mmCIF file with all atom_site columns, C-alpha atoms and ligand atoms in Angstrom:
data_model
loop_
_atom_site.group_PDB
_atom_site.id
_atom_site.type_symbol
_atom_site.label_atom_id
_atom_site.label_alt_id
_atom_site.label_comp_id
_atom_site.label_asym_id
_atom_site.label_entity_id
_atom_site.label_seq_id
_atom_site.pdbx_PDB_ins_code
_atom_site.Cartn_x
_atom_site.Cartn_y
_atom_site.Cartn_z
_atom_site.occupancy
_atom_site.B_iso_or_equiv
_atom_site.pdbx_formal_charge
_atom_site.auth_seq_id
_atom_site.auth_comp_id
_atom_site.auth_asym_id
_atom_site.auth_atom_id
_atom_site.pdbx_PDB_model_num
ATOM   1   C CA . MET A 1 1   ? -92.532  3.332  18.023 1.00 0.00 ? 1   MET A CA 1
ATOM   2   C CA . ARG A 1 2   ? -89.343  1.322  18.104 1.00 0.00 ? 2   ARG A CA 1
ATOM   3   C CA . VAL A 1 3   ? -85.759  2.405  17.393 1.00 0.00 ? 3   VAL A CA 1
ATOM   4   C CA . GLY A 1 4   ? -82.673  0.410  16.583 1.00 0.00 ? 4   GLY A CA 1
ATOM   5   C CA . VAL A 1 5   ? -78.930  0.628  17.008 1.00 0.00 ? 5   VAL A CA 1
ATOM   6   C CA . LEU A 1 6   ? -76.756  -0.832 14.291 1.00 0.00 ? 6   LEU A CA 1
ATOM   7   C CA . ALA A 1 7   ? -74.934  -3.573 16.210 1.00 0.00 ? 7   ALA A CA 1
ATOM   8   C CA . LEU A 1 8   ? -72.315  -4.865 13.786 1.00 0.00 ? 8   LEU A CA 1
ATOM   9   C CA . GLN A 1 9   ? -69.374  -3.320 15.647 1.00 0.00 ? 9   GLN A CA 1
ATOM   10  C CA . GLY A 1 10  ? -68.537  -0.521 18.016 1.00 0.00 ? 10  GLY A CA 1
ATOM   11  C CA . ASP A 1 11  ? -70.191  0.902  21.147 1.00 0.00 ? 11  ASP A CA 1
ATOM   12  C CA . PHE A 1 12  ? -73.777  -0.064 20.296 1.00 0.00 ? 12  PHE A CA 1
ATOM   13  C CA . ARG A 1 13  ? -74.513  -1.274 23.849 1.00 0.00 ? 13  ARG A CA 1
ATOM   14  C CA . GLU A 1 14  ? -73.981  2.230  25.286 1.00 0.00 ? 14  GLU A CA 1
ATOM   15  C CA . HIS A 1 15  ? -76.410  3.693  22.775 1.00 0.00 ? 15  HIS A CA 1
ATOM   16  C CA . LEU A 1 16  ? -79.018  1.037  23.590 1.00 0.00 ? 16  LEU A CA 1
ATOM   17  C CA . MET A 1 17  ? -78.688  1.934  27.260 1.00 0.00 ? 17  MET A CA 1
ATOM   18  C CA . VAL A 1 18  ? -79.121  5.664  26.622 1.00 0.00 ? 18  VAL A CA 1
ATOM   19  C CA . LEU A 1 19  ? -82.144  5.175  24.407 1.00 0.00 ? 19  LEU A CA 1
ATOM   20  C CA . ARG A 1 20  ? -83.792  2.821  26.918 1.00 0.00 ? 20  ARG A CA 1
ATOM   21  C CA . GLU A 1 21  ? -83.041  5.270  29.729 1.00 0.00 ? 21  GLU A CA 1
ATOM   22  C CA . LEU A 1 22  ? -84.943  7.861  27.696 1.00 0.00 ? 22  LEU A CA 1
ATOM   23  C CA . GLY A 1 23  ? -87.881  5.511  27.601 1.00 0.00 ? 23  GLY A CA 1
ATOM   24  C CA . ALA A 1 24  ? -87.511  4.216  24.060 1.00 0.00 ? 24  ALA A CA 1
ATOM   25  C CA . ASP A 1 25  ? -88.104  0.632  22.916 1.00 0.00 ? 25  ASP A CA 1
ATOM   26  C CA . ALA A 1 26  ? -84.600  0.058  21.467 1.00 0.00 ? 26  ALA A CA 1
ATOM   27  C CA . ILE A 1 27  ? -83.273  -3.087 19.774 1.00 0.00 ? 27  ILE A CA 1
ATOM   28  C CA . PRO A 1 28  ? -79.901  -4.078 18.257 1.00 0.00 ? 28  PRO A CA 1
ATOM   29  C CA . VAL A 1 29  ? -80.049  -4.288 14.463 1.00 0.00 ? 29  VAL A CA 1
ATOM   30  C CA . ARG A 1 30  ? -77.837  -6.706 12.534 1.00 0.00 ? 30  ARG A CA 1
ATOM   31  C CA . ARG A 1 31  ? -80.123  -8.061 9.827  1.00 0.00 ? 31  ARG A CA 1
ATOM   32  C CA . GLU A 1 32  ? -82.696  -6.746 7.404  1.00 0.00 ? 32  GLU A CA 1
ATOM   33  C CA . SER A 1 33  ? -85.530  -8.412 9.372  1.00 0.00 ? 33  SER A CA 1
ATOM   34  C CA . GLU A 1 34  ? -84.580  -6.307 12.437 1.00 0.00 ? 34  GLU A CA 1
ATOM   35  C CA . LEU A 1 35  ? -84.135  -3.152 10.407 1.00 0.00 ? 35  LEU A CA 1
ATOM   36  C CA . SER A 1 36  ? -87.696  -3.505 9.090  1.00 0.00 ? 36  SER A CA 1
ATOM   37  C CA . GLN A 1 37  ? -89.034  -3.366 12.688 1.00 0.00 ? 37  GLN A CA 1
ATOM   38  C CA . VAL A 1 38  ? -87.564  0.048  13.579 1.00 0.00 ? 38  VAL A CA 1
ATOM   39  C CA . ASP A 1 39  ? -88.736  3.622  12.939 1.00 0.00 ? 39  ASP A CA 1
ATOM   40  C CA . GLY A 1 40  ? -85.283  5.135  13.436 1.00 0.00 ? 40  GLY A CA 1
ATOM   41  C CA . LEU A 1 41  ? -81.669  4.018  13.810 1.00 0.00 ? 41  LEU A CA 1
ATOM   42  C CA . VAL A 1 42  ? -78.506  5.027  15.643 1.00 0.00 ? 42  VAL A CA 1
ATOM   43  C CA . ILE A 1 43  ? -75.204  4.139  14.004 1.00 0.00 ? 43  ILE A CA 1
ATOM   44  C CA . PRO A 1 44  ? -72.587  3.998  16.787 1.00 0.00 ? 44  PRO A CA 1
ATOM   45  C CA . GLY A 1 45  ? -68.943  4.876  17.008 1.00 0.00 ? 45  GLY A CA 1
ATOM   46  C CA . GLY A 1 46  ? -66.336  2.213  16.300 1.00 0.00 ? 46  GLY A CA 1
ATOM   47  C CA . GLU A 1 47  ? -64.329  1.744  13.153 1.00 0.00 ? 47  GLU A CA 1
ATOM   48  C CA . SER A 1 48  ? -66.065  2.817  9.991  1.00 0.00 ? 48  SER A CA 1
ATOM   49  C CA . SER A 1 49  ? -63.989  0.658  7.630  1.00 0.00 ? 49  SER A CA 1
ATOM   50  C CA . VAL A 1 50  ? -64.878  -2.451 9.660  1.00 0.00 ? 50  VAL A CA 1
ATOM   51  C CA . MET A 1 51  ? -68.518  -1.439 9.982  1.00 0.00 ? 51  MET A CA 1
ATOM   52  C CA . ASP A 1 52  ? -68.642  -0.918 6.223  1.00 0.00 ? 52  ASP A CA 1
ATOM   53  C CA . LYS A 1 53  ? -67.196  -4.370 5.518  1.00 0.00 ? 53  LYS A CA 1
ATOM   54  C CA . LEU A 1 54  ? -69.520  -6.075 8.001  1.00 0.00 ? 54  LEU A CA 1
ATOM   55  C CA . SER A 1 55  ? -72.597  -4.238 6.668  1.00 0.00 ? 55  SER A CA 1
ATOM   56  C CA . ARG A 1 56  ? -71.905  -5.557 3.190  1.00 0.00 ? 56  ARG A CA 1
ATOM   57  C CA . MET A 1 57  ? -71.090  -9.059 4.481  1.00 0.00 ? 57  MET A CA 1
ATOM   58  C CA . PHE A 1 58  ? -74.345  -9.184 6.457  1.00 0.00 ? 58  PHE A CA 1
ATOM   59  C CA . ASP A 1 59  ? -76.297  -7.953 3.428  1.00 0.00 ? 59  ASP A CA 1
ATOM   60  C CA . ILE A 1 60  ? -77.645  -4.983 5.353  1.00 0.00 ? 60  ILE A CA 1
ATOM   61  C CA . ALA A 1 61  ? -75.852  -2.183 3.520  1.00 0.00 ? 61  ALA A CA 1
ATOM   62  C CA . GLU A 1 62  ? -78.368  -2.008 0.643  1.00 0.00 ? 62  GLU A CA 1
ATOM   63  C CA . PRO A 1 63  ? -81.456  -2.184 2.871  1.00 0.00 ? 63  PRO A CA 1
ATOM   64  C CA . LEU A 1 64  ? -79.920  0.536  5.063  1.00 0.00 ? 64  LEU A CA 1
ATOM   65  C CA . LYS A 1 65  ? -79.334  2.772  2.041  1.00 0.00 ? 65  LYS A CA 1
ATOM   66  C CA . ALA A 1 66  ? -82.938  2.224  0.956  1.00 0.00 ? 66  ALA A CA 1
ATOM   67  C CA . ARG A 1 67  ? -84.321  3.147  4.391  1.00 0.00 ? 67  ARG A CA 1
ATOM   68  C CA . ILE A 1 68  ? -82.110  6.245  4.584  1.00 0.00 ? 68  ILE A CA 1
ATOM   69  C CA . ALA A 1 69  ? -83.245  7.333  1.106  1.00 0.00 ? 69  ALA A CA 1
ATOM   70  C CA . ALA A 1 70  ? -86.869  6.794  2.198  1.00 0.00 ? 70  ALA A CA 1
ATOM   71  C CA . GLY A 1 71  ? -86.382  9.269  5.047  1.00 0.00 ? 71  GLY A CA 1
ATOM   72  C CA . MET A 1 72  ? -85.825  7.071  8.121  1.00 0.00 ? 72  MET A CA 1
ATOM   73  C CA . PRO A 1 73  ? -84.419  9.184  10.964 1.00 0.00 ? 73  PRO A CA 1
ATOM   74  C CA . VAL A 1 74  ? -80.801  8.214  11.613 1.00 0.00 ? 74  VAL A CA 1
ATOM   75  C CA . TYR A 1 75  ? -78.281  9.515  14.183 1.00 0.00 ? 75  TYR A CA 1
ATOM   76  C CA . GLY A 1 76  ? -74.667  8.727  13.548 1.00 0.00 ? 76  GLY A CA 1
ATOM   77  C CA . THR A 1 77  ? -71.865  9.246  16.093 1.00 0.00 ? 77  THR A CA 1
ATOM   78  C CA . CYS A 1 78  ? -68.224  9.313  15.011 1.00 0.00 ? 78  CYS A CA 1
ATOM   79  C CA . ALA A 1 79  ? -67.793  6.204  12.843 1.00 0.00 ? 79  ALA A CA 1
ATOM   80  C CA . GLY A 1 80  ? -71.604  6.325  12.426 1.00 0.00 ? 80  GLY A CA 1
ATOM   81  C CA . LEU A 1 81  ? -71.322  9.823  11.032 1.00 0.00 ? 81  LEU A CA 1
ATOM   82  C CA . ILE A 1 82  ? -68.652  8.598  8.599  1.00 0.00 ? 82  ILE A CA 1
ATOM   83  C CA . MET A 1 83  ? -71.053  5.817  7.524  1.00 0.00 ? 83  MET A CA 1
ATOM   84  C CA . LEU A 1 84  ? -73.718  8.453  6.733  1.00 0.00 ? 84  LEU A CA 1
ATOM   85  C CA . ALA A 1 85  ? -71.432  10.793 4.767  1.00 0.00 ? 85  ALA A CA 1
ATOM   86  C CA . ASP A 1 86  ? -71.773  10.936 0.995  1.00 0.00 ? 86  ASP A CA 1
ATOM   87  C CA . THR A 1 87  ? -67.995  11.545 0.735  1.00 0.00 ? 87  THR A CA 1
ATOM   88  C CA . VAL A 1 88  ? -65.304  10.064 3.026  1.00 0.00 ? 88  VAL A CA 1
ATOM   89  C CA . LEU A 1 89  ? -61.840  11.637 2.942  1.00 0.00 ? 89  LEU A CA 1
ATOM   90  C CA . ASP A 1 90  ? -58.849  9.578  4.125  1.00 0.00 ? 90  ASP A CA 1
ATOM   91  C CA . ALA A 1 91  ? -60.883  6.375  3.777  1.00 0.00 ? 91  ALA A CA 1
ATOM   92  C CA . ILE A 1 92  ? -58.983  3.105  3.513  1.00 0.00 ? 92  ILE A CA 1
ATOM   93  C CA . ALA A 1 93  ? -58.749  1.502  0.037  1.00 0.00 ? 93  ALA A CA 1
ATOM   94  C CA . GLY A 1 94  ? -62.154  0.269  -1.041 1.00 0.00 ? 94  GLY A CA 1
ATOM   95  C CA . GLN A 1 95  ? -63.998  1.723  1.949  1.00 0.00 ? 95  GLN A CA 1
ATOM   96  C CA . GLN A 1 96  ? -67.609  2.669  1.160  1.00 0.00 ? 96  GLN A CA 1
ATOM   97  C CA . SER A 1 97  ? -70.218  4.554  3.097  1.00 0.00 ? 97  SER A CA 1
ATOM   98  C CA . LEU A 1 98  ? -73.979  4.297  3.171  1.00 0.00 ? 98  LEU A CA 1
ATOM   99  C CA . GLY A 1 99  ? -74.340  7.991  2.381  1.00 0.00 ? 99  GLY A CA 1
ATOM   100 C CA . GLY A 1 100 ? -77.395  10.220 2.771  1.00 0.00 ? 100 GLY A CA 1
ATOM   101 C CA . PHE A 1 101 ? -75.725  13.205 4.413  1.00 0.00 ? 101 PHE A CA 1
ATOM   102 C CA . ASP A 1 102 ? -74.638  15.731 1.816  1.00 0.00 ? 102 ASP A CA 1
ATOM   103 C CA . ILE A 1 103 ? -71.267  16.210 3.472  1.00 0.00 ? 103 ILE A CA 1
ATOM   104 C CA . ALA A 1 104 ? -67.613  15.303 3.122  1.00 0.00 ? 104 ALA A CA 1
ATOM   105 C CA . VAL A 1 105 ? -66.016  14.052 6.329  1.00 0.00 ? 105 VAL A CA 1
ATOM   106 C CA . ARG A 1 106 ? -62.355  13.524 7.018  1.00 0.00 ? 106 ARG A CA 1
ATOM   107 C CA . ARG A 1 107 ? -61.536  10.421 9.079  1.00 0.00 ? 107 ARG A CA 1
ATOM   108 C CA . ASN A 1 108 ? -59.098  10.705 11.991 1.00 0.00 ? 108 ASN A CA 1
ATOM   109 C CA . ALA A 1 109 ? -58.969  14.434 11.395 1.00 0.00 ? 109 ALA A CA 1
ATOM   110 C CA . PHE A 1 110 ? -57.056  15.306 14.559 1.00 0.00 ? 110 PHE A CA 1
ATOM   111 C CA . GLY A 1 111 ? -54.003  13.164 13.805 1.00 0.00 ? 111 GLY A CA 1
ATOM   112 C CA . ASN A 1 112 ? -51.929  11.244 16.289 1.00 0.00 ? 112 ASN A CA 1
ATOM   113 C CA . GLN A 1 113 ? -51.015  14.212 18.431 1.00 0.00 ? 113 GLN A CA 1
ATOM   114 C CA . LEU A 1 114 ? -54.561  14.800 19.518 1.00 0.00 ? 114 LEU A CA 1
ATOM   115 C CA . ASP A 1 115 ? -56.190  11.420 19.095 1.00 0.00 ? 115 ASP A CA 1
ATOM   116 C CA . SER A 1 116 ? -58.645  11.886 21.897 1.00 0.00 ? 116 SER A CA 1
ATOM   117 C CA . PHE A 1 117 ? -59.779  14.988 23.741 1.00 0.00 ? 117 PHE A CA 1
ATOM   118 C CA . GLU A 1 118 ? -62.773  16.511 25.497 1.00 0.00 ? 118 GLU A CA 1
ATOM   119 C CA . THR A 1 119 ? -64.203  19.984 25.175 1.00 0.00 ? 119 THR A CA 1
ATOM   120 C CA . ASP A 1 120 ? -67.403  21.948 25.796 1.00 0.00 ? 120 ASP A CA 1
ATOM   121 C CA . LEU A 1 121 ? -69.461  23.028 22.817 1.00 0.00 ? 121 LEU A CA 1
ATOM   122 C CA . ASP A 1 122 ? -72.231  25.557 22.535 1.00 0.00 ? 122 ASP A CA 1
ATOM   123 C CA . ILE A 1 123 ? -75.113  24.001 20.542 1.00 0.00 ? 123 ILE A CA 1
ATOM   124 C CA . ALA A 1 124 ? -77.852  26.617 20.304 1.00 0.00 ? 124 ALA A CA 1
ATOM   125 C CA . GLU A 1 125 ? -80.468  24.055 19.247 1.00 0.00 ? 125 GLU A CA 1
ATOM   126 C CA . LEU A 1 126 ? -79.969  22.104 22.498 1.00 0.00 ? 126 LEU A CA 1
ATOM   127 C CA . GLY A 1 127 ? -80.301  25.049 24.854 1.00 0.00 ? 127 GLY A CA 1
ATOM   128 C CA . GLU A 1 128 ? -77.952  27.187 26.874 1.00 0.00 ? 128 GLU A CA 1
ATOM   129 C CA . LEU A 1 129 ? -76.030  24.526 28.758 1.00 0.00 ? 129 LEU A CA 1
ATOM   130 C CA . PRO A 1 130 ? -72.886  23.614 26.753 1.00 0.00 ? 130 PRO A CA 1
ATOM   131 C CA . VAL A 1 131 ? -72.461  20.007 25.601 1.00 0.00 ? 131 VAL A CA 1
ATOM   132 C CA . HIS A 1 132 ? -69.465  18.186 26.994 1.00 0.00 ? 132 HIS A CA 1
ATOM   133 C CA . ALA A 1 133 ? -68.073  16.510 23.888 1.00 0.00 ? 133 ALA A CA 1
ATOM   134 C CA . VAL A 1 134 ? -65.765  13.442 23.949 1.00 0.00 ? 134 VAL A CA 1
ATOM   135 C CA . PHE A 1 135 ? -63.701  13.027 20.765 1.00 0.00 ? 135 PHE A CA 1
ATOM   136 C CA . ILE A 1 136 ? -61.954  9.702  20.004 1.00 0.00 ? 136 ILE A CA 1
ATOM   137 C CA . ARG A 1 137 ? -60.021  9.468  16.719 1.00 0.00 ? 137 ARG A CA 1
ATOM   138 C CA . ALA A 1 138 ? -62.795  11.648 15.466 1.00 0.00 ? 138 ALA A CA 1
ATOM   139 C CA . PRO A 1 139 ? -63.733  12.878 12.012 1.00 0.00 ? 139 PRO A CA 1
ATOM   140 C CA . VAL A 1 140 ? -64.597  16.477 11.075 1.00 0.00 ? 140 VAL A CA 1
ATOM   141 C CA . VAL A 1 141 ? -67.107  17.649 8.514  1.00 0.00 ? 141 VAL A CA 1
ATOM   142 C CA . GLU A 1 142 ? -65.145  19.493 5.857  1.00 0.00 ? 142 GLU A CA 1
ATOM   143 C CA . THR A 1 143 ? -67.834  20.265 3.320  1.00 0.00 ? 143 THR A CA 1
ATOM   144 C CA . LEU A 1 144 ? -71.550  20.803 3.838  1.00 0.00 ? 144 LEU A CA 1
ATOM   145 C CA . GLY A 1 145 ? -74.119  20.720 1.060  1.00 0.00 ? 145 GLY A CA 1
ATOM   146 C CA . PRO A 1 146 ? -76.895  23.334 0.865  1.00 0.00 ? 146 PRO A CA 1
ATOM   147 C CA . ARG A 1 147 ? -79.383  21.174 2.757  1.00 0.00 ? 147 ARG A CA 1
ATOM   148 C CA . THR A 1 148 ? -77.006  20.445 5.667  1.00 0.00 ? 148 THR A CA 1
ATOM   149 C CA . HIS A 1 149 ? -76.969  22.619 8.758  1.00 0.00 ? 149 HIS A CA 1
ATOM   150 C CA . ALA A 1 150 ? -73.994  22.897 11.151 1.00 0.00 ? 150 ALA A CA 1
ATOM   151 C CA . LEU A 1 151 ? -75.187  22.482 14.725 1.00 0.00 ? 151 LEU A CA 1
ATOM   152 C CA . GLY A 1 152 ? -71.836  22.577 16.451 1.00 0.00 ? 152 GLY A CA 1
ATOM   153 C CA . THR A 1 153 ? -68.340  23.843 15.701 1.00 0.00 ? 153 THR A CA 1
ATOM   154 C CA . LEU A 1 154 ? -65.030  23.809 17.546 1.00 0.00 ? 154 LEU A CA 1
ATOM   155 C CA . ALA A 1 155 ? -63.418  27.113 18.574 1.00 0.00 ? 155 ALA A CA 1
ATOM   156 C CA . ASP A 1 156 ? -61.395  27.011 15.317 1.00 0.00 ? 156 ASP A CA 1
ATOM   157 C CA . GLY A 1 157 ? -64.607  26.759 13.238 1.00 0.00 ? 157 GLY A CA 1
ATOM   158 C CA . ARG A 1 158 ? -64.349  23.109 12.278 1.00 0.00 ? 158 ARG A CA 1
ATOM   159 C CA . VAL A 1 159 ? -67.807  21.503 12.074 1.00 0.00 ? 159 VAL A CA 1
ATOM   160 C CA . VAL A 1 160 ? -68.440  18.557 14.419 1.00 0.00 ? 160 VAL A CA 1
ATOM   161 C CA . ALA A 1 161 ? -72.263  18.314 14.606 1.00 0.00 ? 161 ALA A CA 1
ATOM   162 C CA . VAL A 1 162 ? -74.647  18.410 11.662 1.00 0.00 ? 162 VAL A CA 1
ATOM   163 C CA . GLU A 1 163 ? -78.294  17.981 10.763 1.00 0.00 ? 163 GLU A CA 1
ATOM   164 C CA . GLN A 1 164 ? -80.051  17.464 7.447  1.00 0.00 ? 164 GLN A CA 1
ATOM   165 C CA . GLY A 1 165 ? -83.740  16.712 7.551  1.00 0.00 ? 165 GLY A CA 1
ATOM   166 C CA . ASN A 1 166 ? -84.119  13.461 9.513  1.00 0.00 ? 166 ASN A CA 1
ATOM   167 C CA . LEU A 1 167 ? -80.357  12.864 9.700  1.00 0.00 ? 167 LEU A CA 1
ATOM   168 C CA . LEU A 1 168 ? -78.309  13.903 12.709 1.00 0.00 ? 168 LEU A CA 1
ATOM   169 C CA . GLY A 1 169 ? -74.574  13.408 13.151 1.00 0.00 ? 169 GLY A CA 1
ATOM   170 C CA . THR A 1 170 ? -71.861  14.156 15.712 1.00 0.00 ? 170 THR A CA 1
ATOM   171 C CA . SER A 1 171 ? -68.086  13.634 15.489 1.00 0.00 ? 171 SER A CA 1
ATOM   172 C CA . PHE A 1 172 ? -68.122  13.014 19.242 1.00 0.00 ? 172 PHE A CA 1
ATOM   173 C CA . HIS A 1 173 ? -69.743  10.550 21.656 1.00 0.00 ? 173 HIS A CA 1
ATOM   174 C CA . PRO A 1 174 ? -72.691  11.779 23.762 1.00 0.00 ? 174 PRO A CA 1
ATOM   175 C CA . GLU A 1 175 ? -73.340  8.120  24.758 1.00 0.00 ? 175 GLU A CA 1
ATOM   176 C CA . MET A 1 176 ? -70.154  8.308  26.833 1.00 0.00 ? 176 MET A CA 1
ATOM   177 C CA . THR A 1 177 ? -71.444  11.221 28.909 1.00 0.00 ? 177 THR A CA 1
ATOM   178 C CA . ASP A 1 178 ? -74.635  11.641 30.936 1.00 0.00 ? 178 ASP A CA 1
ATOM   179 C CA . ASP A 1 179 ? -75.935  14.370 28.620 1.00 0.00 ? 179 ASP A CA 1
ATOM   180 C CA . TYR A 1 180 ? -78.544  12.695 26.416 1.00 0.00 ? 180 TYR A CA 1
ATOM   181 C CA . ARG A 1 181 ? -79.851  15.768 24.553 1.00 0.00 ? 181 ARG A CA 1
ATOM   182 C CA . PHE A 1 182 ? -78.673  14.540 21.142 1.00 0.00 ? 182 PHE A CA 1
ATOM   183 C CA . HIS A 1 183 ? -80.418  11.218 21.663 1.00 0.00 ? 183 HIS A CA 1
ATOM   184 C CA . ALA A 1 184 ? -83.545  13.033 22.824 1.00 0.00 ? 184 ALA A CA 1
ATOM   185 C CA . ARG A 1 185 ? -83.433  15.169 19.692 1.00 0.00 ? 185 ARG A CA 1
ATOM   186 C CA . PHE A 1 186 ? -83.115  12.008 17.565 1.00 0.00 ? 186 PHE A CA 1
ATOM   187 C CA . LEU A 1 187 ? -86.133  10.486 19.385 1.00 0.00 ? 187 LEU A CA 1
ATOM   188 C CA . ASP A 1 188 ? -88.144  13.686 18.767 1.00 0.00 ? 188 ASP A CA 1
ATOM   189 C CA . THR A 1 189 ? -87.367  13.399 15.041 1.00 0.00 ? 189 THR A CA 1
ATOM   190 C CA . VAL A 1 190 ? -88.430  9.715  15.071 1.00 0.00 ? 190 VAL A CA 1
ATOM   191 C CA . ARG A 1 191 ? -91.749  10.637 16.769 1.00 0.00 ? 191 ARG A CA 1
ATOM   192 C CA . ALA A 1 192 ? -92.414  13.535 14.370 1.00 0.00 ? 192 ALA A CA 1
ATOM   193 C CA . ASN A 1 193 ? -91.592  11.340 11.373 1.00 0.00 ? 193 ASN A CA 1
ATOM   194 C CA . ALA A 1 194 ? -93.806  8.506  12.574 1.00 0.00 ? 194 ALA A CA 1
ATOM   195 C CA . SER A 1 195 ? -96.776  10.830 12.982 1.00 0.00 ? 195 SER A CA 1
ATOM   196 C CA . VAL A 1 196 ? -96.220  12.307 9.512  1.00 0.00 ? 196 VAL A CA 1
ATOM   197 C CA . GLU A 1 197 ? -96.192  8.775  8.095  1.00 0.00 ? 197 GLU A CA 1
ATOM   198 C CA . VAL A 1 198 ? -99.414  7.866  9.924  1.00 0.00 ? 198 VAL A CA 1
ATOM   199 C CA . ALA A 1 199 ? -101.063 11.069 8.663  1.00 0.00 ? 199 ALA A CA 1
ATOM   200 C CA . SER A 1 200 ? -100.043 10.449 5.074  1.00 0.00 ? 200 SER A CA 1
ATOM   201 C CA . SER A 1 201 ? -101.062 6.794  5.145  1.00 0.00 ? 201 SER A CA 1
ATOM   202 C CA . ARG A 1 202 ? -104.545 7.901  6.299  1.00 0.00 ? 202 ARG A CA 1
ATOM   203 C CA . GLY A 1 203 ? -104.765 10.019 3.140  1.00 0.00 ? 203 GLY A CA 1
ATOM   204 C CA . SER A 1 204 ? -104.764 13.797 3.035  1.00 0.00 ? 204 SER A CA 1
ATOM   205 C CA . GLY A 1 205 ? -108.586 14.052 2.896  1.00 0.00 ? 205 GLY A CA 1
ATOM   206 C CA . GLU A 1 206 ? -109.054 12.555 6.348  1.00 0.00 ? 206 GLU A CA 1
ATOM   207 C CA . VAL A 1 207 ? -106.409 14.498 8.237  1.00 0.00 ? 207 VAL A CA 1
HETATM 208 N N1 . LIG B 2 .   ? -61.558  6.629  13.518 1.00 0.00 ? 1   LIG B N1 1
HETATM 209 C C1 . LIG B 2 .   ? -62.735  5.838  13.444 1.00 0.00 ? 1   LIG B C1 1
HETATM 210 C C2 . LIG B 2 .   ? -63.159  5.593  11.976 1.00 0.00 ? 1   LIG B C2 1
HETATM 211 O O1 . LIG B 2 .   ? -62.525  5.984  11.106 1.00 0.00 ? 1   LIG B O1 1
HETATM 212 C C3 . LIG B 2 .   ? -63.858  6.481  14.190 1.00 0.00 ? 1   LIG B C3 1
HETATM 213 C C4 . LIG B 2 .   ? -63.586  6.486  15.675 1.00 0.00 ? 1   LIG B C4 1
HETATM 214 C C5 . LIG B 2 .   ? -64.808  6.446  16.526 1.00 0.00 ? 1   LIG B C5 1
HETATM 215 O O2 . LIG B 2 .   ? -65.901  6.055  16.123 1.00 0.00 ? 1   LIG B O2 1
HETATM 216 N N2 . LIG B 2 .   ? -64.592  6.776  17.780 1.00 0.00 ? 1   LIG B N2 1
HETATM 217 O O3 . LIG B 2 .   ? -64.155  4.992  11.766 1.00 0.00 ? 1   LIG B O3 1
#
């Protein structure tokens, strides 16, 4: 099992470090040949409009969309979550996303006043200990489709962590803290998905 971190732009090195610390074989992904070697992908924080442009320039946007549609586990943080959203609000002119997550996210949702902040979030799925969440020019999830589940909300009810099948997304940056529970959850999904694929490739009669 090998996982990748989309390494076009943003804080991909931090994610590689976290995944390796959790024992995963993790590689940076910039081209289709690298994407084809991984069983799951993290899309880091950074600047979604730049990541979008680079992904199209490097001809990796279409292969990424195909893998997401085929069920590859993906975890997007901040700009990475924006890249995964079917609808991006307050996008720059011409900005596209890869999509997959049946959500609408608003970029830079906290405005200039509150560009960056930190807070503790209760995330029931990750256990009792609250998650210390670091927000940097962060998006919020404004609309969730019927298949999308809110994992975490701010005190005012705004959704900042979501899950939909093999897709996981946070508006904030766990890779900047020493709490790796979101990455561990992503790796669990990659493992579960890989064993389902092995089982189905063996044919249902033999399982
Ligand atoms: N504001 C950035 C964007 O629109 C996201 C910021 C981040 O990833 N920390 O892509």
